[in-house]
Amino acid sequence: MSIVRYAGADGRPEVGVRENDRVHPIAGADLVSLLRLSEGELRQQLGAAAAGKSLPLSELTLLAPIDGRTEVWGAGVTYFRSREARMEESKFDRVYLDVYDADRPELFFKSVAWRVLGDGARGGMRHDSTDSIPEPEVAIVVNSSAEIVGAVICNDFTSRSIEAENPIYLPQAKTFTGSCALSSEIVPWGELDHPDDLTISLDIQRSGSTWFEGSASTSAMKRSYQELVTWLFAAMEFPDGVVLSTGTCIVPELGQSLIEGDEVTVRVDQLGSLTTTMAFGGGAGR
Ligand code: DO4
Ligand code: MG
């Protein structure tokens, strides 16, 4: 079972529960209204919807599963591989070393809901970046009471050249048109077997052949999901919930930059897949 957002008959977004090849609409709901419920209330609401009428999945256009004032945030340097890659690319290598070991994690604002790309969209690069990379990540979906209620795939597209120039440029390296993509389905947290050991894989197709592939497991994460949520909510409330991307464990080698037309696919056990075709700015498929 998963939660999806899709274009309704009049083109307006609707929300439903997907089970196999059917989607059960949740009448009058948007995602924000679900993220204001407690985890128990949400489970009940999804169960009730799943018992109701349904539509064929094949007839629906799925949208990015985020709306309203829900924000996407990112956590950084949560894996050893991310720490090593940043230290190699930046002359300010000490900051990455320190944050990896510090109590306080790196947390950064990534996107407002309306900017988020869905599966199959074009985006991910900015014109003034000479080295652009994908960051395939598991993102947790957190309700307004700071309970983890689901998970989704996030691609935290990044300008590696801008971040390497100076870490103070991080907001420009991380947040730009088309920089954040989410997969189509939020899988309820309680439905996931072993969220601490999910295989994430990245596949990049260039001109019809495989240009990059890699995989890793969330078991290599230095911090727990709960720890990241506790820090995120430490001094800020999220009345419409929040999506928190938990960091990358797969980083292409320095100098291996994405180019226009690359087809980037992230797959995560139990969460499905997320494909983005690389382009400047954001494009169709939002
Ligand atoms: O320090 C920059 C951000 C790191 C990041 O996004 C990650 O590790 O995934
Ligand atoms: Mg990242």
Short mmCIF file of N, CA and C in Angstrom, two decimals, residues 57-143:
data_model
loop_
_atom_site.label_atom_id
_atom_site.label_comp_id
_atom_site.label_asym_id
_atom_site.label_seq_id
_atom_site.Cartn_x
_atom_site.Cartn_y
_atom_site.Cartn_z
N LEU A 57 -5.00 2.35 -11.87
CA LEU A 57 -3.76 3.13 -11.81
C LEU A 57 -3.32 3.56 -13.21
N SER A 58 -3.51 2.67 -14.18
CA SER A 58 -3.02 2.93 -15.54
C SER A 58 -3.70 4.16 -16.18
N GLU A 59 -4.84 4.57 -15.63
CA GLU A 59 -5.54 5.73 -16.23
C GLU A 59 -5.18 7.05 -15.54
N LEU A 60 -4.31 6.99 -14.54
CA LEU A 60 -4.02 8.20 -13.75
C LEU A 60 -2.62 8.73 -14.04
N THR A 61 -2.49 10.04 -13.96
CA THR A 61 -1.17 10.67 -14.03
C THR A 61 -0.74 10.99 -12.61
N LEU A 62 0.34 10.34 -12.18
CA LEU A 62 0.80 10.57 -10.81
C LEU A 62 1.62 11.86 -10.75
N LEU A 63 1.50 12.57 -9.62
CA LEU A 63 2.20 13.84 -9.41
C LEU A 63 3.19 13.66 -8.26
N ALA A 64 4.08 14.62 -8.11
CA ALA A 64 4.99 14.58 -6.95
C ALA A 64 4.15 14.56 -5.68
N PRO A 65 4.48 13.68 -4.72
CA PRO A 65 3.63 13.51 -3.54
C PRO A 65 3.90 14.55 -2.45
N ILE A 66 3.62 15.79 -2.78
CA ILE A 66 3.83 16.87 -1.80
C ILE A 66 2.96 18.04 -2.24
N ASP A 67 2.38 18.76 -1.27
CA ASP A 67 1.54 19.91 -1.63
C ASP A 67 1.52 20.92 -0.49
N GLY A 68 0.75 21.98 -0.67
CA GLY A 68 0.57 22.99 0.38
C GLY A 68 1.88 23.59 0.84
N ARG A 69 1.98 23.77 2.16
CA ARG A 69 3.17 24.40 2.73
C ARG A 69 4.18 23.39 3.27
N THR A 70 4.05 22.16 2.82
CA THR A 70 5.04 21.15 3.24
C THR A 70 6.37 21.46 2.54
N GLU A 71 7.45 21.45 3.32
CA GLU A 71 8.77 21.75 2.77
C GLU A 71 9.60 20.48 2.65
N VAL A 72 10.60 20.54 1.77
CA VAL A 72 11.61 19.47 1.74
C VAL A 72 12.88 20.02 2.36
N TRP A 73 13.43 19.27 3.30
CA TRP A 73 14.72 19.60 3.91
C TRP A 73 15.70 18.46 3.61
N GLY A 74 16.98 18.77 3.72
CA GLY A 74 17.99 17.75 3.48
C GLY A 74 18.91 17.62 4.68
N ALA A 75 19.42 16.42 4.86
CA ALA A 75 20.50 16.19 5.84
C ALA A 75 21.74 15.88 5.02
N GLY A 76 22.90 16.31 5.50
CA GLY A 76 24.12 16.12 4.71
C GLY A 76 25.22 15.45 5.51
N VAL A 77 26.14 14.85 4.78
CA VAL A 77 27.33 14.21 5.35
C VAL A 77 26.91 13.18 6.42
N THR A 78 25.90 12.43 6.10
CA THR A 78 25.40 11.40 7.02
C THR A 78 26.02 10.03 6.70
N TYR A 79 26.76 9.96 5.60
CA TYR A 79 27.45 8.72 5.21
C TYR A 79 28.94 9.02 5.04
N PHE A 80 29.79 8.05 5.31
CA PHE A 80 31.24 8.19 5.15
C PHE A 80 31.57 8.59 3.70
N ARG A 81 30.87 7.97 2.74
CA ARG A 81 31.15 8.25 1.32
C ARG A 81 30.91 9.73 0.99
N SER A 82 29.88 10.31 1.59
CA SER A 82 29.59 11.72 1.35
C SER A 82 30.70 12.58 1.96
N ARG A 83 31.12 12.20 3.17
CA ARG A 83 32.21 12.94 3.84
C ARG A 83 33.47 12.92 2.97
N GLU A 84 33.85 11.73 2.47
CA GLU A 84 35.07 11.59 1.68
C GLU A 84 35.00 12.40 0.39
N ALA A 85 33.83 12.34 -0.26
CA ALA A 85 33.68 13.03 -1.55
C ALA A 85 33.77 14.55 -1.36
N ARG A 86 33.11 15.06 -0.29
CA ARG A 86 33.16 16.53 -0.07
C ARG A 86 34.57 16.96 0.29
N MET A 87 35.27 16.14 1.07
CA MET A 87 36.63 16.52 1.48
C MET A 87 37.55 16.58 0.26
N GLU A 88 37.29 15.69 -0.71
CA GLU A 88 38.12 15.66 -1.91
C GLU A 88 37.84 16.87 -2.81
N GLU A 89 36.58 17.28 -2.85
CA GLU A 89 36.22 18.33 -3.82
C GLU A 89 36.48 19.74 -3.29
N SER A 90 36.60 19.89 -1.97
CA SER A 90 36.63 21.23 -1.39
C SER A 90 37.95 21.53 -0.69
N LYS A 91 38.41 22.77 -0.81
CA LYS A 91 39.60 23.14 -0.04
C LYS A 91 39.23 23.42 1.42
N PHE A 92 37.94 23.46 1.69
CA PHE A 92 37.47 23.67 3.07
C PHE A 92 37.10 22.30 3.66
N ASP A 93 38.00 21.33 3.48
CA ASP A 93 37.67 19.94 3.82
C ASP A 93 37.35 19.73 5.30
N ARG A 94 37.89 20.58 6.16
CA ARG A 94 37.74 20.43 7.61
C ARG A 94 36.25 20.49 8.03
N VAL A 95 35.47 21.33 7.35
CA VAL A 95 34.06 21.49 7.78
C VAL A 95 33.29 20.18 7.65
N TYR A 96 33.65 19.39 6.64
CA TYR A 96 32.94 18.12 6.42
C TYR A 96 33.38 17.08 7.45
N LEU A 97 34.68 17.10 7.74
CA LEU A 97 35.23 16.19 8.75
C LEU A 97 34.54 16.46 10.09
N ASP A 98 34.45 17.74 10.44
CA ASP A 98 33.88 18.13 11.73
C ASP A 98 32.40 17.76 11.83
N VAL A 99 31.64 18.05 10.77
CA VAL A 99 30.18 17.85 10.87
C VAL A 99 29.84 16.37 10.91
N TYR A 100 30.67 15.55 10.28
CA TYR A 100 30.41 14.11 10.29
C TYR A 100 30.46 13.57 11.73
N ASP A 101 31.38 14.14 12.53
CA ASP A 101 31.55 13.65 13.91
C ASP A 101 30.76 14.43 14.94
N ALA A 102 30.25 15.60 14.55
CA ALA A 102 29.57 16.46 15.53
C ALA A 102 28.24 15.87 15.98
N ASP A 103 27.76 16.29 17.14
CA ASP A 103 26.41 15.89 17.59
C ASP A 103 25.37 16.45 16.64
N ARG A 104 25.50 17.73 16.35
CA ARG A 104 24.51 18.42 15.50
C ARG A 104 24.75 18.05 14.04
N PRO A 105 23.73 17.53 13.36
CA PRO A 105 23.93 17.17 11.95
C PRO A 105 23.83 18.40 11.06
N GLU A 106 24.27 18.24 9.82
CA GLU A 106 24.02 19.28 8.82
C GLU A 106 22.58 19.12 8.34
N LEU A 107 21.80 20.19 8.44
CA LEU A 107 20.42 20.19 7.92
C LEU A 107 20.27 21.44 7.07
N PHE A 108 19.65 21.31 5.92
CA PHE A 108 19.49 22.48 5.05
C PHE A 108 18.13 22.46 4.39
N PHE A 109 17.62 23.67 4.12
CA PHE A 109 16.35 23.78 3.40
C PHE A 109 16.59 23.39 1.95
N LYS A 110 15.68 22.60 1.38
CA LYS A 110 15.85 22.16 -0.01
C LYS A 110 14.80 22.76 -0.95
N SER A 111 13.52 22.63 -0.61
CA SER A 111 12.50 23.06 -1.58
C SER A 111 11.14 23.29 -0.94
N VAL A 112 10.42 24.23 -1.52
CA VAL A 112 8.98 24.32 -1.23
C VAL A 112 8.27 23.31 -2.12
N ALA A 113 7.03 22.98 -1.76
CA ALA A 113 6.31 21.89 -2.44
C ALA A 113 6.14 22.14 -3.94
N TRP A 114 5.75 23.36 -4.31
CA TRP A 114 5.40 23.60 -5.72
C TRP A 114 6.57 23.49 -6.66
N ARG A 115 7.79 23.54 -6.14
CA ARG A 115 8.97 23.43 -7.01
C ARG A 115 9.42 21.99 -7.22
N VAL A 116 8.85 21.06 -6.48
CA VAL A 116 9.37 19.68 -6.50
C VAL A 116 9.00 18.98 -7.81
N LEU A 117 9.97 18.32 -8.43
CA LEU A 117 9.73 17.55 -9.65
C LEU A 117 9.21 16.16 -9.28
N GLY A 118 8.30 15.65 -10.12
CA GLY A 118 7.84 14.28 -9.94
C GLY A 118 8.64 13.32 -10.80
N ASP A 119 8.24 12.06 -10.76
CA ASP A 119 8.91 11.04 -11.56
C ASP A 119 8.73 11.35 -13.05
N GLY A 120 9.80 11.21 -13.82
CA GLY A 120 9.72 11.41 -15.27
C GLY A 120 9.93 12.85 -15.71
N ALA A 121 10.23 13.73 -14.76
CA ALA A 121 10.38 15.15 -15.11
C ALA A 121 11.77 15.43 -15.67
N ARG A 122 11.95 16.64 -16.20
CA ARG A 122 13.24 17.13 -16.67
C ARG A 122 13.73 18.19 -15.69
N GLY A 123 15.00 18.18 -15.38
CA GLY A 123 15.53 19.20 -14.48
C GLY A 123 16.89 18.80 -13.94
N GLY A 124 17.25 19.43 -12.82
CA GLY A 124 18.43 18.98 -12.08
C GLY A 124 19.71 19.77 -12.26
N MET A 125 19.74 20.74 -13.23
CA MET A 125 21.02 21.43 -13.43
C MET A 125 20.82 22.94 -13.50
N ARG A 126 21.87 23.70 -13.11
CA ARG A 126 21.83 25.14 -13.29
C ARG A 126 22.93 25.56 -14.26
N HIS A 127 22.69 26.61 -15.02
CA HIS A 127 23.60 27.04 -16.10
C HIS A 127 25.00 27.40 -15.60
N ASP A 128 25.07 27.95 -14.39
CA ASP A 128 26.37 28.45 -13.92
C ASP A 128 27.12 27.40 -13.11
N SER A 129 26.76 26.13 -13.28
CA SER A 129 27.46 25.04 -12.59
C SER A 129 28.30 24.28 -13.60
N THR A 130 29.55 23.99 -13.25
CA THR A 130 30.40 23.22 -14.17
C THR A 130 30.45 21.75 -13.78
N ASP A 131 29.92 21.42 -12.62
CA ASP A 131 29.91 20.02 -12.17
C ASP A 131 28.61 19.78 -11.40
N SER A 132 27.70 19.07 -12.03
CA SER A 132 26.36 18.82 -11.45
C SER A 132 26.21 17.34 -11.16
N ILE A 133 25.70 17.02 -9.98
CA ILE A 133 25.59 15.59 -9.61
C ILE A 133 24.20 15.26 -9.05
N PRO A 134 23.82 13.98 -9.19
CA PRO A 134 22.61 13.52 -8.53
C PRO A 134 22.98 13.09 -7.11
N GLU A 135 22.04 13.14 -6.20
CA GLU A 135 22.26 12.56 -4.87
C GLU A 135 21.05 11.69 -4.55
N PRO A 136 21.17 10.38 -4.79
CA PRO A 136 20.05 9.47 -4.56
C PRO A 136 19.87 9.20 -3.07
N GLU A 137 18.70 9.50 -2.55
CA GLU A 137 18.53 9.45 -1.09
C GLU A 137 17.17 8.88 -0.70
N VAL A 138 17.11 8.30 0.48
CA VAL A 138 15.82 7.95 1.09
C VAL A 138 15.35 9.18 1.86
N ALA A 139 14.12 9.61 1.59
CA ALA A 139 13.56 10.75 2.34
C ALA A 139 12.45 10.22 3.25
N ILE A 140 12.43 10.74 4.45
CA ILE A 140 11.35 10.33 5.36
C ILE A 140 10.28 11.42 5.37
N VAL A 141 9.05 10.97 5.50
CA VAL A 141 7.91 11.89 5.53
C VAL A 141 7.47 11.97 6.99
N VAL A 142 7.44 13.20 7.50
CA VAL A 142 7.25 13.40 8.94
C VAL A 142 6.00 14.26 9.13
N ASN A 143 5.10 13.85 10.05
CA ASN A 143 3.87 14.63 10.24
C ASN A 143 4.10 15.83 11.16
#
